[in-house]
Amino acid sequence: TADVFFNALHSVGAVAGQKRKPVGASAPGAEVATSSSSPQAPTLFVSLVDSVSGRILHRASHSHALAPGLAGCKRIHVPAVISENWVVYSFFNQRTRRTDVGVLTLHEGMIDKKGITMFRSPDQELTFSSLESSKPIVLSKVYSMPKPVTSIGVTMTKAGISSKQFLFATGSDQVVSIDRRMLDPRRPNGELKDSEKMEGLVRYSPLLPIIPLRTPSHVYEVSSVKGITSSAANVESQSLVIAHGGPDVFFARLAPSKGFDL
């Protein structure tokens, strides 16, 4: 199952330059389960399961996702994390010989750009039921990283206003951060339209770059990281992050949106 981070949610809607914008869906009991097919036709299945009702909310499949294990066996290691309505996971792709990062975002639907004002609000259910509520709309995208991933985390802040950064512990004993906008499944494949530029979308590129300035561990090696935990600080701009699980323990204070309140 995936690590679940409960963070303060500032807004359920995505800021969009289009006439309609997606509304994030909440699934409090959601869990990520992984399974695989036979080694002759290796396929990884990532299922988003409601742990209350047992319903499968969404299932994604990825071919050639088995990695060689010990003693000639086949095994799968799928680091995953759930944050708000986002699910991010990683696996090794045998065909491309590199690490893939899968992203799922859950949405209730679309509303008009001016559907929420001081005098108007859309009709929405104020309660959520795992037995009665409809399945969410899921957007997905797959990216690649140049290094293997052993663990995934995400920054947390006091009020959820600051932008999010996903943290990846790599096989090269580094902890790197990637802005959530770079993982957005809504990144367009073609040239950006004016409306897409207004909402800050970036043109899709399959490779996620590792930027040295966004490497919290800097020049230090953090060996065998098995978990990345974050917590909010007393100020909104700061997030406290600790990477652990191996012989090394790494702690850092990150500012995803810079120190705007210091």
mmCIF file of N, CA and C in Angstrom, residues 98-198:
data_model
loop_
_atom_site.group_PDB
_atom_site.id
_atom_site.type_symbol
_atom_site.label_atom_id
_atom_site.label_comp_id
_atom_site.label_asym_id
_atom_site.label_seq_id
_atom_site.Cartn_x
_atom_site.Cartn_y
_atom_site.Cartn_z
ATOM 1 N N ARG A 98 14.708 2.093 -17.669
ATOM 2 C CA ARG A 98 14.733 3.274 -16.818
ATOM 3 C C ARG A 98 13.511 3.260 -15.904
ATOM 4 N N THR A 99 13.486 4.179 -14.968
ATOM 5 C CA THR A 99 12.420 4.242 -13.979
ATOM 6 C C THR A 99 11.272 5.102 -14.487
ATOM 7 N N ASP A 100 10.068 4.572 -14.399
ATOM 8 C CA ASP A 100 8.870 5.314 -14.785
ATOM 9 C C ASP A 100 8.154 5.806 -13.532
ATOM 10 N N VAL A 101 7.524 6.960 -13.651
ATOM 11 C CA VAL A 101 6.740 7.556 -12.569
ATOM 12 C C VAL A 101 5.317 7.733 -13.080
ATOM 13 N N GLY A 102 4.380 7.043 -12.444
ATOM 14 C CA GLY A 102 2.977 7.157 -12.816
ATOM 15 C C GLY A 102 2.260 8.143 -11.911
ATOM 16 N N VAL A 103 1.345 8.918 -12.492
ATOM 17 C CA VAL A 103 0.607 9.941 -11.746
ATOM 18 C C VAL A 103 -0.883 9.770 -12.030
ATOM 19 N N LEU A 104 -1.679 9.746 -10.960
ATOM 20 C CA LEU A 104 -3.143 9.705 -11.068
ATOM 21 C C LEU A 104 -3.713 10.873 -10.274
ATOM 22 N N THR A 105 -4.666 11.582 -10.842
ATOM 23 C CA THR A 105 -5.389 12.617 -10.106
ATOM 24 C C THR A 105 -6.876 12.308 -10.171
ATOM 25 N N LEU A 106 -7.550 12.444 -9.035
ATOM 26 C CA LEU A 106 -8.960 12.120 -8.928
ATOM 27 C C LEU A 106 -9.792 13.397 -8.929
ATOM 28 N N HIS A 107 -10.891 13.377 -9.701
ATOM 29 C CA HIS A 107 -11.727 14.568 -9.827
ATOM 30 C C HIS A 107 -13.202 14.168 -9.775
ATOM 31 N N GLU A 108 -14.004 15.060 -9.208
ATOM 32 C CA GLU A 108 -15.450 14.852 -9.176
ATOM 33 C C GLU A 108 -16.091 15.196 -10.507
ATOM 34 N N GLY A 109 -15.508 16.139 -11.222
ATOM 35 C CA GLY A 109 -16.075 16.576 -12.489
ATOM 36 C C GLY A 109 -15.548 17.943 -12.846
ATOM 37 N N MET A 110 -16.275 18.638 -13.696
ATOM 38 C CA MET A 110 -15.881 19.959 -14.157
ATOM 39 C C MET A 110 -16.967 20.967 -13.793
ATOM 40 N N ILE A 111 -16.529 22.178 -13.490
ATOM 41 C CA ILE A 111 -17.466 23.270 -13.249
ATOM 42 C C ILE A 111 -17.066 24.453 -14.118
ATOM 43 N N ASP A 112 -18.008 25.362 -14.328
ATOM 44 C CA ASP A 112 -17.722 26.551 -15.126
ATOM 45 C C ASP A 112 -16.681 27.414 -14.428
ATOM 46 N N LYS A 113 -15.947 28.174 -15.230
ATOM 47 C CA LYS A 113 -14.908 29.039 -14.686
ATOM 48 C C LYS A 113 -15.468 29.999 -13.648
ATOM 49 N N LYS A 114 -16.697 30.481 -13.875
ATOM 50 C CA LYS A 114 -17.339 31.409 -12.950
ATOM 51 C C LYS A 114 -18.431 30.718 -12.136
ATOM 52 N N GLY A 115 -18.270 29.416 -11.953
ATOM 53 C CA GLY A 115 -19.280 28.660 -11.214
ATOM 54 C C GLY A 115 -19.218 28.882 -9.722
ATOM 55 N N ILE A 116 -18.094 29.387 -9.210
ATOM 56 C CA ILE A 116 -17.962 29.674 -7.785
ATOM 57 C C ILE A 116 -17.692 31.159 -7.613
ATOM 58 N N THR A 117 -18.642 31.866 -7.048
ATOM 59 C CA THR A 117 -18.492 33.287 -6.750
ATOM 60 C C THR A 117 -19.032 33.552 -5.348
ATOM 61 N N MET A 118 -19.059 34.831 -4.948
ATOM 62 C CA MET A 118 -19.607 35.179 -3.643
ATOM 63 C C MET A 118 -21.092 34.873 -3.559
ATOM 64 N N PHE A 119 -21.779 34.877 -4.692
ATOM 65 C CA PHE A 119 -23.228 34.709 -4.694
ATOM 66 C C PHE A 119 -23.675 33.405 -5.351
ATOM 67 N N ARG A 120 -22.726 32.596 -5.772
ATOM 68 C CA ARG A 120 -23.112 31.386 -6.487
ATOM 69 C C ARG A 120 -22.124 30.267 -6.167
ATOM 70 N N SER A 121 -22.659 29.097 -5.965
ATOM 71 C CA SER A 121 -21.815 27.923 -5.728
ATOM 72 C C SER A 121 -22.459 26.714 -6.393
ATOM 73 N N PRO A 122 -21.665 25.786 -6.891
ATOM 74 C CA PRO A 122 -22.229 24.608 -7.562
ATOM 75 C C PRO A 122 -22.873 23.664 -6.558
ATOM 76 N N ASP A 123 -23.794 22.863 -7.052
ATOM 77 C CA ASP A 123 -24.453 21.871 -6.201
ATOM 78 C C ASP A 123 -23.489 20.713 -5.975
ATOM 79 N N GLN A 124 -23.106 20.513 -4.742
ATOM 80 C CA GLN A 124 -22.190 19.456 -4.378
ATOM 81 C C GLN A 124 -22.657 18.746 -3.121
ATOM 82 N N GLU A 125 -22.338 17.457 -3.041
ATOM 83 C CA GLU A 125 -22.649 16.708 -1.831
ATOM 84 C C GLU A 125 -21.645 17.092 -0.747
ATOM 85 N N LEU A 126 -22.166 17.392 0.434
ATOM 86 C CA LEU A 126 -21.315 17.803 1.533
ATOM 87 C C LEU A 126 -20.760 16.614 2.302
ATOM 88 N N THR A 127 -21.285 15.441 2.045
ATOM 89 C CA THR A 127 -20.810 14.233 2.712
ATOM 90 C C THR A 127 -20.317 13.231 1.680
ATOM 91 N N PHE A 128 -19.455 12.336 2.125
ATOM 92 C CA PHE A 128 -18.914 11.313 1.226
ATOM 93 C C PHE A 128 -19.220 9.943 1.796
ATOM 94 N N SER A 129 -19.697 9.056 0.944
ATOM 95 C CA SER A 129 -19.994 7.688 1.349
ATOM 96 C C SER A 129 -19.293 6.720 0.407
ATOM 97 N N SER A 130 -18.496 5.832 0.957
ATOM 98 C CA SER A 130 -17.810 4.841 0.139
ATOM 99 C C SER A 130 -18.788 3.864 -0.511
ATOM 100 N N LEU A 131 -19.996 3.748 0.056
ATOM 101 C CA LEU A 131 -20.983 2.794 -0.452
ATOM 102 C C LEU A 131 -21.915 3.409 -1.486
ATOM 103 N N GLU A 132 -22.078 4.731 -1.457
ATOM 104 C CA GLU A 132 -23.075 5.361 -2.327
ATOM 105 C C GLU A 132 -22.483 6.348 -3.325
ATOM 106 N N SER A 133 -21.382 6.999 -2.998
ATOM 107 C CA SER A 133 -20.825 8.011 -3.896
ATOM 108 C C SER A 133 -20.314 7.377 -5.185
ATOM 109 N N SER A 134 -20.407 8.136 -6.277
ATOM 110 C CA SER A 134 -19.967 7.631 -7.575
ATOM 111 C C SER A 134 -18.444 7.617 -7.661
ATOM 112 N N LYS A 135 -17.932 6.862 -8.613
ATOM 113 C CA LYS A 135 -16.485 6.774 -8.793
ATOM 114 C C LYS A 135 -15.933 8.088 -9.329
ATOM 115 N N PRO A 136 -14.719 8.447 -8.955
ATOM 116 C CA PRO A 136 -14.134 9.704 -9.440
ATOM 117 C C PRO A 136 -13.663 9.585 -10.887
ATOM 118 N N ILE A 137 -13.521 10.732 -11.510
ATOM 119 C CA ILE A 137 -12.891 10.797 -12.835
ATOM 120 C C ILE A 137 -11.378 10.842 -12.619
ATOM 121 N N VAL A 138 -10.636 10.000 -13.307
ATOM 122 C CA VAL A 138 -9.201 9.869 -13.075
ATOM 123 C C VAL A 138 -8.426 10.320 -14.309
ATOM 124 N N LEU A 139 -7.490 11.233 -14.120
ATOM 125 C CA LEU A 139 -6.552 11.634 -15.156
ATOM 126 C C LEU A 139 -5.202 10.995 -14.848
ATOM 127 N N SER A 140 -4.496 10.558 -15.880
ATOM 128 C CA SER A 140 -3.237 9.846 -15.646
ATOM 129 C C SER A 140 -2.184 10.250 -16.658
ATOM 130 N N LYS A 141 -0.951 10.092 -16.255
ATOM 131 C CA LYS A 141 0.194 10.368 -17.131
ATOM 132 C C LYS A 141 1.392 9.601 -16.581
ATOM 133 N N VAL A 142 2.314 9.236 -17.465
ATOM 134 C CA VAL A 142 3.521 8.506 -17.074
ATOM 135 C C VAL A 142 4.737 9.318 -17.496
ATOM 136 N N TYR A 143 5.678 9.456 -16.568
ATOM 137 C CA TYR A 143 6.944 10.143 -16.827
ATOM 138 C C TYR A 143 8.090 9.171 -16.567
ATOM 139 N N SER A 144 9.300 9.605 -16.882
ATOM 140 C CA SER A 144 10.490 8.785 -16.657
ATOM 141 C C SER A 144 11.528 9.573 -15.888
ATOM 142 N N MET A 145 12.288 8.846 -15.066
ATOM 143 C CA MET A 145 13.387 9.446 -14.322
ATOM 144 C C MET A 145 14.683 8.723 -14.679
ATOM 145 N N PRO A 146 15.799 9.443 -14.691
ATOM 146 C CA PRO A 146 17.069 8.814 -15.088
ATOM 147 C C PRO A 146 17.658 7.910 -14.011
ATOM 148 N N LYS A 147 17.084 7.910 -12.796
ATOM 149 C CA LYS A 147 17.640 7.106 -11.712
ATOM 150 C C LYS A 147 16.535 6.299 -11.044
ATOM 151 N N PRO A 148 16.862 5.130 -10.498
ATOM 152 C CA PRO A 148 15.843 4.336 -9.787
ATOM 153 C C PRO A 148 15.355 5.037 -8.541
ATOM 154 N N VAL A 149 14.125 4.730 -8.155
ATOM 155 C CA VAL A 149 13.481 5.359 -7.001
ATOM 156 C C VAL A 149 13.219 4.305 -5.939
ATOM 157 N N THR A 150 13.602 4.589 -4.705
ATOM 158 C CA THR A 150 13.385 3.658 -3.596
ATOM 159 C C THR A 150 12.257 4.093 -2.673
ATOM 160 N N SER A 151 11.926 5.387 -2.658
ATOM 161 C CA SER A 151 10.860 5.881 -1.789
ATOM 162 C C SER A 151 10.363 7.225 -2.314
ATOM 163 N N ILE A 152 9.095 7.536 -1.999
ATOM 164 C CA ILE A 152 8.476 8.779 -2.451
ATOM 165 C C ILE A 152 7.800 9.451 -1.255
ATOM 166 N N GLY A 153 7.941 10.760 -1.163
ATOM 167 C CA GLY A 153 7.259 11.551 -0.140
ATOM 168 C C GLY A 153 6.731 12.830 -0.751
ATOM 169 N N VAL A 154 6.123 13.676 0.074
ATOM 170 C CA VAL A 154 5.573 14.940 -0.408
ATOM 171 C C VAL A 154 5.636 15.946 0.730
ATOM 172 N N THR A 155 5.844 17.208 0.377
ATOM 173 C CA THR A 155 5.916 18.247 1.397
ATOM 174 C C THR A 155 4.528 18.542 1.967
ATOM 175 N N MET A 156 4.508 18.944 3.227
ATOM 176 C CA MET A 156 3.273 19.334 3.903
ATOM 177 C C MET A 156 3.472 20.692 4.549
ATOM 178 N N THR A 157 2.454 21.520 4.489
ATOM 179 C CA THR A 157 2.523 22.847 5.109
ATOM 180 C C THR A 157 1.300 23.066 6.002
ATOM 181 N N LYS A 158 1.355 24.121 6.796
ATOM 182 C CA LYS A 158 0.376 24.339 7.853
ATOM 183 C C LYS A 158 -1.045 24.498 7.317
ATOM 184 N N ALA A 159 -1.231 25.288 6.271
ATOM 185 C CA ALA A 159 -2.565 25.557 5.740
ATOM 186 C C ALA A 159 -2.763 25.020 4.325
ATOM 187 N N GLY A 160 -1.748 24.389 3.749
ATOM 188 C CA GLY A 160 -1.882 23.842 2.408
ATOM 189 C C GLY A 160 -1.889 24.881 1.308
ATOM 190 N N ILE A 161 -1.414 26.096 1.594
ATOM 191 C CA ILE A 161 -1.404 27.167 0.597
ATOM 192 C C ILE A 161 -0.177 27.071 -0.302
ATOM 193 N N SER A 162 0.965 26.752 0.265
ATOM 194 C CA SER A 162 2.200 26.652 -0.520
ATOM 195 C C SER A 162 2.082 25.534 -1.559
ATOM 196 N N SER A 163 2.835 25.688 -2.628
ATOM 197 C CA SER A 163 2.846 24.655 -3.656
ATOM 198 C C SER A 163 3.469 23.377 -3.106
ATOM 199 N N LYS A 164 3.158 22.268 -3.741
ATOM 200 C CA LYS A 164 3.645 20.969 -3.298
ATOM 201 C C LYS A 164 4.903 20.585 -4.069
ATOM 202 N N GLN A 165 5.769 19.849 -3.391
ATOM 203 C CA GLN A 165 6.918 19.220 -4.024
ATOM 204 C C GLN A 165 6.921 17.742 -3.651
ATOM 205 N N PHE A 166 7.080 16.893 -4.656
ATOM 206 C CA PHE A 166 7.214 15.471 -4.390
ATOM 207 C C PHE A 166 8.691 15.143 -4.240
ATOM 208 N N LEU A 167 8.997 14.330 -3.247
ATOM 209 C CA LEU A 167 10.379 13.986 -2.909
ATOM 210 C C LEU A 167 10.651 12.545 -3.292
ATOM 211 N N PHE A 168 11.770 12.329 -3.972
ATOM 212 C CA PHE A 168 12.139 10.998 -4.442
ATOM 213 C C PHE A 168 13.509 10.630 -3.883
ATOM 214 N N ALA A 169 13.579 9.483 -3.215
ATOM 215 C CA ALA A 169 14.865 8.927 -2.807
ATOM 216 C C ALA A 169 15.361 8.037 -3.939
ATOM 217 N N THR A 170 16.540 8.316 -4.461
ATOM 218 C CA THR A 170 17.042 7.623 -5.639
ATOM 219 C C THR A 170 18.044 6.541 -5.254
ATOM 220 N N GLY A 171 18.299 5.664 -6.220
ATOM 221 C CA GLY A 171 19.272 4.609 -6.007
ATOM 222 C C GLY A 171 20.686 5.106 -5.896
ATOM 223 N N SER A 172 20.923 6.357 -6.259
ATOM 224 C CA SER A 172 22.258 6.951 -6.125
ATOM 225 C C SER A 172 22.433 7.637 -4.770
ATOM 226 N N ASP A 173 21.576 7.304 -3.812
ATOM 227 C CA ASP A 173 21.661 7.808 -2.433
ATOM 228 C C ASP A 173 21.481 9.319 -2.365
ATOM 229 N N GLN A 174 20.507 9.820 -3.120
ATOM 230 C CA GLN A 174 20.164 11.240 -3.086
ATOM 231 C C GLN A 174 18.674 11.397 -2.809
ATOM 232 N N VAL A 175 18.303 12.535 -2.263
ATOM 233 C CA VAL A 175 16.899 12.898 -2.086
ATOM 234 C C VAL A 175 16.643 14.123 -2.950
ATOM 235 N N VAL A 176 15.829 13.957 -3.987
ATOM 236 C CA VAL A 176 15.569 15.040 -4.938
ATOM 237 C C VAL A 176 14.104 15.441 -4.836
ATOM 238 N N SER A 177 13.814 16.678 -5.208
ATOM 239 C CA SER A 177 12.450 17.192 -5.187
ATOM 240 C C SER A 177 12.034 17.616 -6.588
ATOM 241 N N ILE A 178 10.764 17.403 -6.885
ATOM 242 C CA ILE A 178 10.193 17.780 -8.178
ATOM 243 C C ILE A 178 8.890 18.518 -7.917
ATOM 244 N N ASP A 179 8.756 19.695 -8.506
ATOM 245 C CA ASP A 179 7.547 20.491 -8.353
ATOM 246 C C ASP A 179 6.341 19.711 -8.873
ATOM 247 N N ARG A 180 5.228 19.807 -8.150
ATOM 248 C CA ARG A 180 4.043 19.062 -8.549
ATOM 249 C C ARG A 180 3.541 19.448 -9.923
ATOM 250 N N ARG A 181 3.791 20.677 -10.347
ATOM 251 C CA ARG A 181 3.354 21.105 -11.679
ATOM 252 C C ARG A 181 4.030 20.296 -12.779
ATOM 253 N N MET A 182 5.255 19.809 -12.514
ATOM 254 C CA MET A 182 5.955 19.000 -13.515
ATOM 255 C C MET A 182 5.343 17.610 -13.649
ATOM 256 N N LEU A 183 4.557 17.181 -12.646
ATOM 257 C CA LEU A 183 3.926 15.863 -12.679
ATOM 258 C C LEU A 183 2.450 15.934 -13.065
ATOM 259 N N ASP A 184 1.963 17.117 -13.369
ATOM 260 C CA ASP A 184 0.537 17.296 -13.661
ATOM 261 C C ASP A 184 0.142 16.473 -14.889
ATOM 262 N N PRO A 185 -0.849 15.576 -14.772
ATOM 263 C CA PRO A 185 -1.279 14.801 -15.948
ATOM 264 C C PRO A 185 -1.987 15.635 -17.005
ATOM 265 N N ARG A 186 -2.289 16.891 -16.692
ATOM 266 C CA ARG A 186 -2.940 17.764 -17.664
ATOM 267 C C ARG A 186 -1.942 18.506 -18.538
ATOM 268 N N ARG A 187 -0.658 18.224 -18.389
ATOM 269 C CA ARG A 187 0.333 18.878 -19.255
ATOM 270 C C ARG A 187 0.068 18.519 -20.718
ATOM 271 N N PRO A 188 -0.103 19.498 -21.591
ATOM 272 C CA PRO A 188 -0.461 19.214 -22.990
ATOM 273 C C PRO A 188 0.741 18.697 -23.786
ATOM 274 N N ASN A 189 0.441 17.876 -24.799
ATOM 275 C CA ASN A 189 1.491 17.321 -25.656
ATOM 276 C C ASN A 189 1.949 18.313 -26.721
ATOM 277 N N GLY A 190 1.062 19.171 -27.172
ATOM 278 C CA GLY A 190 1.396 20.112 -28.238
ATOM 279 C C GLY A 190 1.775 21.476 -27.707
ATOM 280 N N GLU A 191 1.731 22.450 -28.608
ATOM 281 C CA GLU A 191 2.045 23.819 -28.234
ATOM 282 C C GLU A 191 1.019 24.353 -27.233
ATOM 283 N N LEU A 192 1.483 25.152 -26.297
ATOM 284 C CA LEU A 192 0.602 25.676 -25.265
ATOM 285 C C LEU A 192 -0.343 26.731 -25.822
ATOM 286 N N LYS A 193 -1.609 26.624 -25.428
ATOM 287 C CA LYS A 193 -2.573 27.656 -25.765
ATOM 288 C C LYS A 193 -2.470 28.787 -24.741
ATOM 289 N N ASP A 194 -3.061 29.921 -25.064
ATOM 290 C CA ASP A 194 -3.013 31.053 -24.137
ATOM 291 C C ASP A 194 -3.665 30.707 -22.804
ATOM 292 N N SER A 195 -4.775 29.973 -22.860
ATOM 293 C CA SER A 195 -5.463 29.599 -21.622
ATOM 294 C C SER A 195 -4.600 28.656 -20.782
ATOM 295 N N GLU A 196 -3.833 27.791 -21.430
ATOM 296 C CA GLU A 196 -2.965 26.874 -20.700
ATOM 297 C C GLU A 196 -1.778 27.607 -20.093
ATOM 298 N N LYS A 197 -1.295 28.632 -20.786
ATOM 299 C CA LYS A 197 -0.218 29.435 -20.214
ATOM 300 C C LYS A 197 -0.703 30.207 -18.993
ATOM 301 N N MET A 198 -1.971 30.646 -19.026
ATOM 302 C CA MET A 198 -2.514 31.409 -17.909
ATOM 303 C C MET A 198 -2.550 30.588 -16.627
#
